[in-house]
XYZ file of C-alpha atoms in Angstrom:
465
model
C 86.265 23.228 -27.859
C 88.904 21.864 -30.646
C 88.493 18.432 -31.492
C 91.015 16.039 -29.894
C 93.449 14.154 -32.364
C 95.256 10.567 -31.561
C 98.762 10.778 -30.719
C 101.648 9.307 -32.882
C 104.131 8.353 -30.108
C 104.735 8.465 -26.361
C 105.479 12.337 -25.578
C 108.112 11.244 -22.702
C 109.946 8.006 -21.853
C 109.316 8.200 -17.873
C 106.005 9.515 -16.334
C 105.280 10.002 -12.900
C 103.102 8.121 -10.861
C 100.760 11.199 -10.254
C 99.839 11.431 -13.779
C 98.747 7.609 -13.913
C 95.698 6.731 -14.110
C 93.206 6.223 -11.234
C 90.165 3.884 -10.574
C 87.444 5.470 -8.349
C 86.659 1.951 -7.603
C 83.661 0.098 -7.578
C 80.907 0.085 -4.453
C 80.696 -3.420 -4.723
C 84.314 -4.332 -4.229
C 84.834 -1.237 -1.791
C 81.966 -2.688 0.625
C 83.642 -6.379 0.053
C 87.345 -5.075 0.898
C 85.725 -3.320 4.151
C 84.005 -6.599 5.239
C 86.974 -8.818 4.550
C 89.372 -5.932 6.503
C 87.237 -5.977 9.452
C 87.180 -9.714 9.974
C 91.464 -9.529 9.192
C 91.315 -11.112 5.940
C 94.655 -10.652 5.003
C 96.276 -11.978 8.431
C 94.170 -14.969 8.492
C 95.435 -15.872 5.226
C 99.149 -15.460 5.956
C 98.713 -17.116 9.255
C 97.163 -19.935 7.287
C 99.647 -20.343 4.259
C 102.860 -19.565 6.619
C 103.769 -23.013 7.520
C 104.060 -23.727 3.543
C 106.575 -20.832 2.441
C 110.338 -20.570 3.282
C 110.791 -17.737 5.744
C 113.846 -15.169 4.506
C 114.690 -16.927 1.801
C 114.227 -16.037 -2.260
C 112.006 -13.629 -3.342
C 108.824 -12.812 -1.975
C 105.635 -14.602 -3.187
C 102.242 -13.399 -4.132
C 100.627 -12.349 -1.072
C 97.854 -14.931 0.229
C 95.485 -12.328 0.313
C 95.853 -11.416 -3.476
C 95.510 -15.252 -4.108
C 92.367 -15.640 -2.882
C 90.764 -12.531 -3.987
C 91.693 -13.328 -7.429
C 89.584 -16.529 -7.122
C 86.819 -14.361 -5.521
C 87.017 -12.280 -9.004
C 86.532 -15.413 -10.886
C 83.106 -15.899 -9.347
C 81.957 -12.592 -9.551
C 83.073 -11.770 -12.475
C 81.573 -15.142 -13.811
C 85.174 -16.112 -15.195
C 85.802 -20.064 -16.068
C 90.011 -20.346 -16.848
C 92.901 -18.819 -14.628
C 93.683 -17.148 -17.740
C 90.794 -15.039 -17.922
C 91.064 -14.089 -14.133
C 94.617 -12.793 -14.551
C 93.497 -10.969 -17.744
C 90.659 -9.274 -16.265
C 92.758 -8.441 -12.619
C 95.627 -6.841 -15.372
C 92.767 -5.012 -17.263
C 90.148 -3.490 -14.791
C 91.622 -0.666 -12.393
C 88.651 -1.562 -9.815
C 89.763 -5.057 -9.344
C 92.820 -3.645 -9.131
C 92.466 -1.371 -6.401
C 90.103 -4.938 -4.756
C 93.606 -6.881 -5.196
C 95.856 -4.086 -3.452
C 98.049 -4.028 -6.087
C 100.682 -0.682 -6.228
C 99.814 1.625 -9.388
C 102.979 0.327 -11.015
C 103.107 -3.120 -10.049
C 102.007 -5.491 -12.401
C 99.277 -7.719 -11.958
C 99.958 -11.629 -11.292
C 99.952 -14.174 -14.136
C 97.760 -17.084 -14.091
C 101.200 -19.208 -13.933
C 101.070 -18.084 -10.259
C 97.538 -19.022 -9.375
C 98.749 -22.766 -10.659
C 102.195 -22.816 -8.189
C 100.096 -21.425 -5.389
C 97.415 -24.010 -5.875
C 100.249 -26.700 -6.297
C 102.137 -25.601 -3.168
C 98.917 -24.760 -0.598
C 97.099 -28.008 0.519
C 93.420 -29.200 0.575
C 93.236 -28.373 4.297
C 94.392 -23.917 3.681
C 91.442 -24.539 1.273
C 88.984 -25.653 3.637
C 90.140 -23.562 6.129
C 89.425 -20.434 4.223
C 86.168 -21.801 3.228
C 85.041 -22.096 6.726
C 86.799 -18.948 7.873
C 83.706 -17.171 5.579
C 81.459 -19.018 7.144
C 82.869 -18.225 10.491
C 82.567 -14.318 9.318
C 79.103 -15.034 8.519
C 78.471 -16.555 11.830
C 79.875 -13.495 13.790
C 76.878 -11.695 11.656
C 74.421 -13.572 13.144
C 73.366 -14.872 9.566
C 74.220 -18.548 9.303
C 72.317 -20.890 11.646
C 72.907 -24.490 10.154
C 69.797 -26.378 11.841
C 68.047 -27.366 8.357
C 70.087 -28.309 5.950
C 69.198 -28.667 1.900
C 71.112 -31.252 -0.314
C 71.473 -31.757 -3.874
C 73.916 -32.159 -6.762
C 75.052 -30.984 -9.954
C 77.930 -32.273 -12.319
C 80.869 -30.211 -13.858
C 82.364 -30.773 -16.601
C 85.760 -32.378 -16.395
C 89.261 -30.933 -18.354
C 88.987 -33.961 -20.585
C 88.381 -35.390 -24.399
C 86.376 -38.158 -24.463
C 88.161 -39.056 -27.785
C 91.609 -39.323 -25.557
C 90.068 -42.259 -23.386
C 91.533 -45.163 -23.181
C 90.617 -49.298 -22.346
C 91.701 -49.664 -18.380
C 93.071 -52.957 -19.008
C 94.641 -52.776 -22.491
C 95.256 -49.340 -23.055
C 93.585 -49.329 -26.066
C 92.484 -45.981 -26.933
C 88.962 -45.395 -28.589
C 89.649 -44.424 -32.480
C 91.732 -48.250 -32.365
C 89.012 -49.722 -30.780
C 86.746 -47.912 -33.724
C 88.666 -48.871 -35.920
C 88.502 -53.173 -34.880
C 84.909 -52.751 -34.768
C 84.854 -51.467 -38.515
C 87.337 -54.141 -39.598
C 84.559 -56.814 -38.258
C 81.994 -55.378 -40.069
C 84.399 -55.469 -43.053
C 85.325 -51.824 -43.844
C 89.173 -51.980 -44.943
C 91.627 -48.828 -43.998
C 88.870 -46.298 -42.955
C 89.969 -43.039 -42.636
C 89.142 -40.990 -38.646
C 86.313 -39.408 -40.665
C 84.918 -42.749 -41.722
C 85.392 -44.268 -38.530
C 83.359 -40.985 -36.475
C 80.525 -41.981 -39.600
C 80.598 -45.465 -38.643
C 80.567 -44.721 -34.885
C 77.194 -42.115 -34.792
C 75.218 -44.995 -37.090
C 76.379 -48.416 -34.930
C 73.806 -49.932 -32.777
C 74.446 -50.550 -29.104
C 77.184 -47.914 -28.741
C 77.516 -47.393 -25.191
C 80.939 -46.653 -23.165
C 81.104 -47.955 -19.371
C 83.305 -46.762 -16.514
C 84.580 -49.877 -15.763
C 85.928 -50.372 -18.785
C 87.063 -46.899 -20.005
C 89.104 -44.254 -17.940
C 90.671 -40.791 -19.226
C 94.627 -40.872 -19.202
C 94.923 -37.552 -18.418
C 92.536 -37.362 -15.589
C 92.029 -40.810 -13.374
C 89.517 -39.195 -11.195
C 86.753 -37.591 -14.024
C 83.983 -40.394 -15.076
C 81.842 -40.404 -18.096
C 78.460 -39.412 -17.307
C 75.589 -37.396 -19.248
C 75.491 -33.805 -18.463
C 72.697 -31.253 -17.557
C 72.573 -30.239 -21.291
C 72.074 -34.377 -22.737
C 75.927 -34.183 -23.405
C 78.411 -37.779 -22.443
C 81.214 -35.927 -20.916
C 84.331 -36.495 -18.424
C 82.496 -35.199 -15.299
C 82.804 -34.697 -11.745
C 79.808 -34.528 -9.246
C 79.491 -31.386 -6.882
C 77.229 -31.542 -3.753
C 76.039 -28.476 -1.906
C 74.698 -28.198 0.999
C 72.525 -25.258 2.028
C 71.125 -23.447 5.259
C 67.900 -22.979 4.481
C 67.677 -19.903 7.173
C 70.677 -18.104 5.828
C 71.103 -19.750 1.721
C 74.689 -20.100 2.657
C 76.610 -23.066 1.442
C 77.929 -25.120 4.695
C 79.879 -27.647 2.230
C 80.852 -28.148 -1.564
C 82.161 -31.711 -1.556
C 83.040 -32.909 -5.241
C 83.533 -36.602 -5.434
C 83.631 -39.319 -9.383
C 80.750 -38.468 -11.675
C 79.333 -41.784 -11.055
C 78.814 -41.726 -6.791
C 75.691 -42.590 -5.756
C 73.411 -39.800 -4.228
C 72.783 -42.017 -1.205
C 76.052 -42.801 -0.493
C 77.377 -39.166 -1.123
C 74.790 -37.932 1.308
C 76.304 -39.623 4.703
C 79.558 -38.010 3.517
C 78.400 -34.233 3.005
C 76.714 -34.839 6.284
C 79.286 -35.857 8.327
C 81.091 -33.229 6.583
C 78.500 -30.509 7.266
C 78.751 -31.230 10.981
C 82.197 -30.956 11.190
C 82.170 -27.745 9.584
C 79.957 -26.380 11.881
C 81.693 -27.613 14.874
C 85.311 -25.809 13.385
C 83.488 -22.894 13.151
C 82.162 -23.391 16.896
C 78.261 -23.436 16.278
C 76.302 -24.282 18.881
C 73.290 -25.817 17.331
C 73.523 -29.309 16.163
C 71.798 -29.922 12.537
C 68.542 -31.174 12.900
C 66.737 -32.079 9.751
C 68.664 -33.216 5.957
C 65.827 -32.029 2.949
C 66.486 -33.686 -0.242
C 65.052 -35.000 -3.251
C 63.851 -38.482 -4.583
C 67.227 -39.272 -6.077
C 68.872 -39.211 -1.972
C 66.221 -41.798 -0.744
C 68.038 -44.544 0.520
C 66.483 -46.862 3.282
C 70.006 -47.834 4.749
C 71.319 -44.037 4.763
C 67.889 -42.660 6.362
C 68.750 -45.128 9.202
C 72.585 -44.093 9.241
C 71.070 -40.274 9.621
C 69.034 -41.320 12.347
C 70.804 -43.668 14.416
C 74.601 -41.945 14.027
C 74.118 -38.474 13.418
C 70.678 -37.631 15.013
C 69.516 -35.842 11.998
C 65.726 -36.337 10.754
C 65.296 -37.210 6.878
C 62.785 -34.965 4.971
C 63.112 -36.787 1.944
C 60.650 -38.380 -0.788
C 60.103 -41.735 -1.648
C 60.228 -43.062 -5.384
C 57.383 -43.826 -7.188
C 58.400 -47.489 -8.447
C 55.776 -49.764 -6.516
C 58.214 -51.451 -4.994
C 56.938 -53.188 -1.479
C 59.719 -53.667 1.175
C 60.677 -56.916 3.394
C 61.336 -55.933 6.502
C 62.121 -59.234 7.779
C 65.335 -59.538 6.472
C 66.426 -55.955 7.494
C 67.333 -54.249 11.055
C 64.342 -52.762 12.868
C 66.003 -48.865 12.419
C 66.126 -49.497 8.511
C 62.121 -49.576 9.354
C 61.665 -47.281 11.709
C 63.677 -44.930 9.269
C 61.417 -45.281 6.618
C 58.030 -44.352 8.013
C 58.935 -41.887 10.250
C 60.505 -39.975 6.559
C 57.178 -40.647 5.124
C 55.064 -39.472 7.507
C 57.505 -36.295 7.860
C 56.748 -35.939 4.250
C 53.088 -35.811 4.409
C 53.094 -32.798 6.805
C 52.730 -29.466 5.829
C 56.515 -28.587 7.092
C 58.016 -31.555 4.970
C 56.273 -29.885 1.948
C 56.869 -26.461 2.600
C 60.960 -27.793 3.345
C 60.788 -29.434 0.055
C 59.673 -26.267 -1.716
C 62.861 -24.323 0.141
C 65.024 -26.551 -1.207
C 63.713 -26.544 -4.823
C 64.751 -22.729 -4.587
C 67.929 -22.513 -2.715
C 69.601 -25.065 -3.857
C 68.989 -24.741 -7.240
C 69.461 -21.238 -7.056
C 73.086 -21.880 -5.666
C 74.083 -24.173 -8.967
C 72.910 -21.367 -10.901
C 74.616 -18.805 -9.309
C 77.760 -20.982 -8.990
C 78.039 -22.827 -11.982
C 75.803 -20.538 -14.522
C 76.464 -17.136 -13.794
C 79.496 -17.977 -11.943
C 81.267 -19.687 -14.680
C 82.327 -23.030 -12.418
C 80.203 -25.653 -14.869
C 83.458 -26.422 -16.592
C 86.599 -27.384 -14.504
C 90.115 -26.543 -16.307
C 92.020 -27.968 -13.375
C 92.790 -31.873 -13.554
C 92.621 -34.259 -10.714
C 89.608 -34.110 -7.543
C 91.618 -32.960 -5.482
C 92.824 -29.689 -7.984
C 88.599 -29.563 -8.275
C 88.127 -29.449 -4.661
C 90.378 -26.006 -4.153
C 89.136 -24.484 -6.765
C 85.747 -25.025 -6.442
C 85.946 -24.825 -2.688
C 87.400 -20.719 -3.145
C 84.254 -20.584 -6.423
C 81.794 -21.445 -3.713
C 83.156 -19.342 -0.614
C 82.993 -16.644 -3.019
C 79.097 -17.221 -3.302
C 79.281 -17.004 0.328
C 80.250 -14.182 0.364
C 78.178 -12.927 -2.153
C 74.968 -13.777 0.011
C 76.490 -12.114 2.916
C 77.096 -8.964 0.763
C 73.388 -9.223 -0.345
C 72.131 -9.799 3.579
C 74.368 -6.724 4.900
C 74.276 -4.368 2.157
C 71.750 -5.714 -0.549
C 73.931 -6.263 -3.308
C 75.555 -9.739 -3.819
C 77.636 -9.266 -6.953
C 79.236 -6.583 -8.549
C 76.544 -6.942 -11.723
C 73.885 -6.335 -9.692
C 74.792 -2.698 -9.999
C 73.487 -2.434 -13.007
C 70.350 -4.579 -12.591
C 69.298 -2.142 -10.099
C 69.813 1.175 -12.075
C 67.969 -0.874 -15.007
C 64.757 -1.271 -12.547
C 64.893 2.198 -11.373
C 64.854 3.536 -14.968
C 62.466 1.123 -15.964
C 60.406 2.794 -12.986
C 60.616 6.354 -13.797
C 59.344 5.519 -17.576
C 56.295 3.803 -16.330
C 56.279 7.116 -13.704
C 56.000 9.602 -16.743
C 54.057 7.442 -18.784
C 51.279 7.005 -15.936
C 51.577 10.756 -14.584
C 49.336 12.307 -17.664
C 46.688 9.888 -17.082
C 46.409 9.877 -13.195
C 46.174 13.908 -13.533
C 44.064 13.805 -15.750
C 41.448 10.994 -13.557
C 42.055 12.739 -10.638
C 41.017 16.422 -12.229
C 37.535 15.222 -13.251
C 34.031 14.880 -11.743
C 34.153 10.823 -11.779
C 37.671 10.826 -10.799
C 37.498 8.383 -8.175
C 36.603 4.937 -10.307
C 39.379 6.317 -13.397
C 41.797 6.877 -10.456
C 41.829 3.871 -9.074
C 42.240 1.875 -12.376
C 44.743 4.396 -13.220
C 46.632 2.728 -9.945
C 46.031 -0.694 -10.657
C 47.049 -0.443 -14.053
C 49.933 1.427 -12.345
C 50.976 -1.150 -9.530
C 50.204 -4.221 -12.346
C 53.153 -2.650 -14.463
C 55.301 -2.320 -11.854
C 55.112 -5.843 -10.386
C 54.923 -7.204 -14.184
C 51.553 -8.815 -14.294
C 48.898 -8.491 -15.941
C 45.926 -5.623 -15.045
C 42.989 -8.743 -14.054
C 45.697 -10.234 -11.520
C 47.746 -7.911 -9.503
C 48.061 -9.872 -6.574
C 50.019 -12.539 -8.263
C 53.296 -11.680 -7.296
C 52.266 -9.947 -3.708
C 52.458 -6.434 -4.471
């Protein structure tokens, strides 16, 4: 065979579409495409964003469909900015062929994800959120009777060096710069004044006093990783019998856990009654941070939901006299939920799903940082992020595999497998071949199985195998 040389120059000016180049696809997005054709993707979407679109008139838009989907890539693909989406949908002929897009049509820019975004409302947002969960549903997969709650923040699309005073205006390198004057440094320079600002005492920045100009709705807060950022905080909310997400609510950095959790609630429940469940939600599972004597009793009293959540450890003894007798009745009847077995063994659910979910969606999914501005610009986007984890899980319940990487993970194990297979086979043969073959053969196994399940030979049982 002659070796191949690169070409100089384009043989021909015009090529025909026969001779371009095909994607065989990928299994992942060809299973995802088949699920989201048999529940009518595509017309639910157009039904949805028709109302907001001018019918016969200018030229046609991207297709709703192709919106969406290109969000779904953004998850799966673990893919932060709109740029990156729109390079990787103009790149990759298998997200290509997952998009519908013609062989020679080009791919849509990341100018058009921001106009669609701009021109669809919160509400198409939700409603496509649900509309997965309503797919799920028909599955026989989501339940919603025990719900899991917790939080996470996300990083907002803003400095902190561009904040500014909310009653002045004063913006922070001035307000640097006053403090250095009273401590009687003349003209500092911005390096000087960053110097002078790591070494002062007391520095601390409040959000009543500072805001971000460029977005109203971020708050300073300290992040996962010990960082003081321009944040937002995102609440899940889990089914613990399916570890699908029945709301992503974002709301300011700086909301209180119990006062976010009546609002997720109420929100849960009315997701689950657009979707047309049947069962009512029955127990809330949270951590320390969500116990709240007044929002227990809310729970209780409004929405009929019992409170499997765990008390803080402050020594703090209550007067009940000056309270109502269901602020009371609240709080033992959580504490003696949580002393059951059940309240643990709910607690320990939630420690995995929920956590799980912020690691899929904001880790591996690439939604810790936010490059939209405004909550309500976080809410679609990170509505369509977390749908797309939806749909992940239901992937992973119907067909085993919940992201396109997960491909290779599996062909990984199974080589991993067969090396440990030829490694082992010489010394099993061997065992089984002489006279005291039965003791050697049976450590041959467990030295077999206690590879396989990664432990170590004295504990094989550790991990159930």
């Amino acid at each position: 065979m002659g070796m191949g040389r690169q070409g100089g120059s384009q043989s021909g000016m015009w090529v025909a579409t026969t001779e371009l180049p095909r994607s065989p696809g990928h299994t992942f997005y060809d299973k995802l495409n088949q699920l989201l054709a048999e529940a009518g993707f595509d017309r639910r979407c157009e039904e949805l964003c028709a109302p907001y679109y001018a019918d016969g008139t200018g030229r046609p838009s991207i297709p709703p469909g192709v919106y969406f989907r290109m969000l779904f890539v953004g998850y799966f693909e673990g893919l932060t900015a709109q740029r990156a989406i729109a390079w990787k949908c103009a790149d990759s002929l298998s997200v290509r062929t997952f998009l519908g897009l013609e062989v020679t049509a080009a791919a849509p820019d990341h100018s058009s994800l921001t106009r669609i975004r701009q021109r669809l409302p919160l509400e198409v947002h939700v409603q496509a959120f649900q509309w997965v969960l309503e797919v799920a549903q028909a599955k026989g997969v989501l339940r919603g009777k025990v719900l899991a709650i917790d939080a996470t923040t996300l990083e907002a699309n803003a400095a902190m060096k561009s904040m500014v005073r909310r009653v002045s205006g004063e913006k922070w390198l001035a307000y640097l710069r006053r403090l250095a004057a009273a401590e009687g440094l003349d003209d500092p320079s911005d390096e000087d004044l960053r110097r002078f600002d790591r070494k002062r005492k007391g520095k601390k920045v409040s959000n009543t006093e500072w805001a971000s100009p460029i977005d109203p709705d971020a708050r300073i807060m300290k992040m996962k990783d010990g960082r003081t950022r321009f944040s937002y905080k995102a609440e899940h909310t889990i089914d613990l019998d399916s570890d699908l997400a029945v709301t992503a609510e974002i709301y300011p950095g700086d909301t209180a856990d119990g006062e976010s959790m009546l609002m997720s609630t109420a929100a849960a429940q009315e997701t689950l009654a657009a979707i047309g469940s049947d069962e009512p939600v029955e127990a809330l599972v949270g951590d320390k941070g969500y116990h709240k004597i007044e929002s227990l009793a809310v729970l209780r009293e409004v929405h009929g939901v019992r409170t499997f959540i765990p008390e803080r450890q402050d020594g703090v003894r209550h007067n009940w006299r000056d309270r109502p007798a269901g602020d009371k009745a609240a709080f033992y009847l959580n504490r003696r939920r949580m002393q059951r077995a059940r309240g643990w063994a709910l607690s320990r659910r939630r420690s995995e799903y929920v956590e799980r979910s912020f690691a899929h969606t904001c880790e591996t999914g690439g939604g810790r940082r936010v490059w939209v501005r405004g909550i309500d610009n976080v809410r679609k986007r990170y509505l369509l992020h977390v749908a797309a984890r939806n749909l992940g899980v239901l992937m992973r319940t119907l067909f085993g595999v919940g992201t396109p990487r997960s491909l290779q993970g599996r062909l990984a194990v199974l080589y991993a497998l067969l090396a440990v297979l030829t490694h082992h086979y010489r010394h099993l043969l061997t065992a089984y071949t002489r006279p005291t073959r039965a003791p050697a053969l049976r450590a041959g196994l467990r030295t077999f199985v206690s590879r396989v399940c990664f432990t170590s030979p004295a504990a094989p049982s550790s991990t159930g195998c």
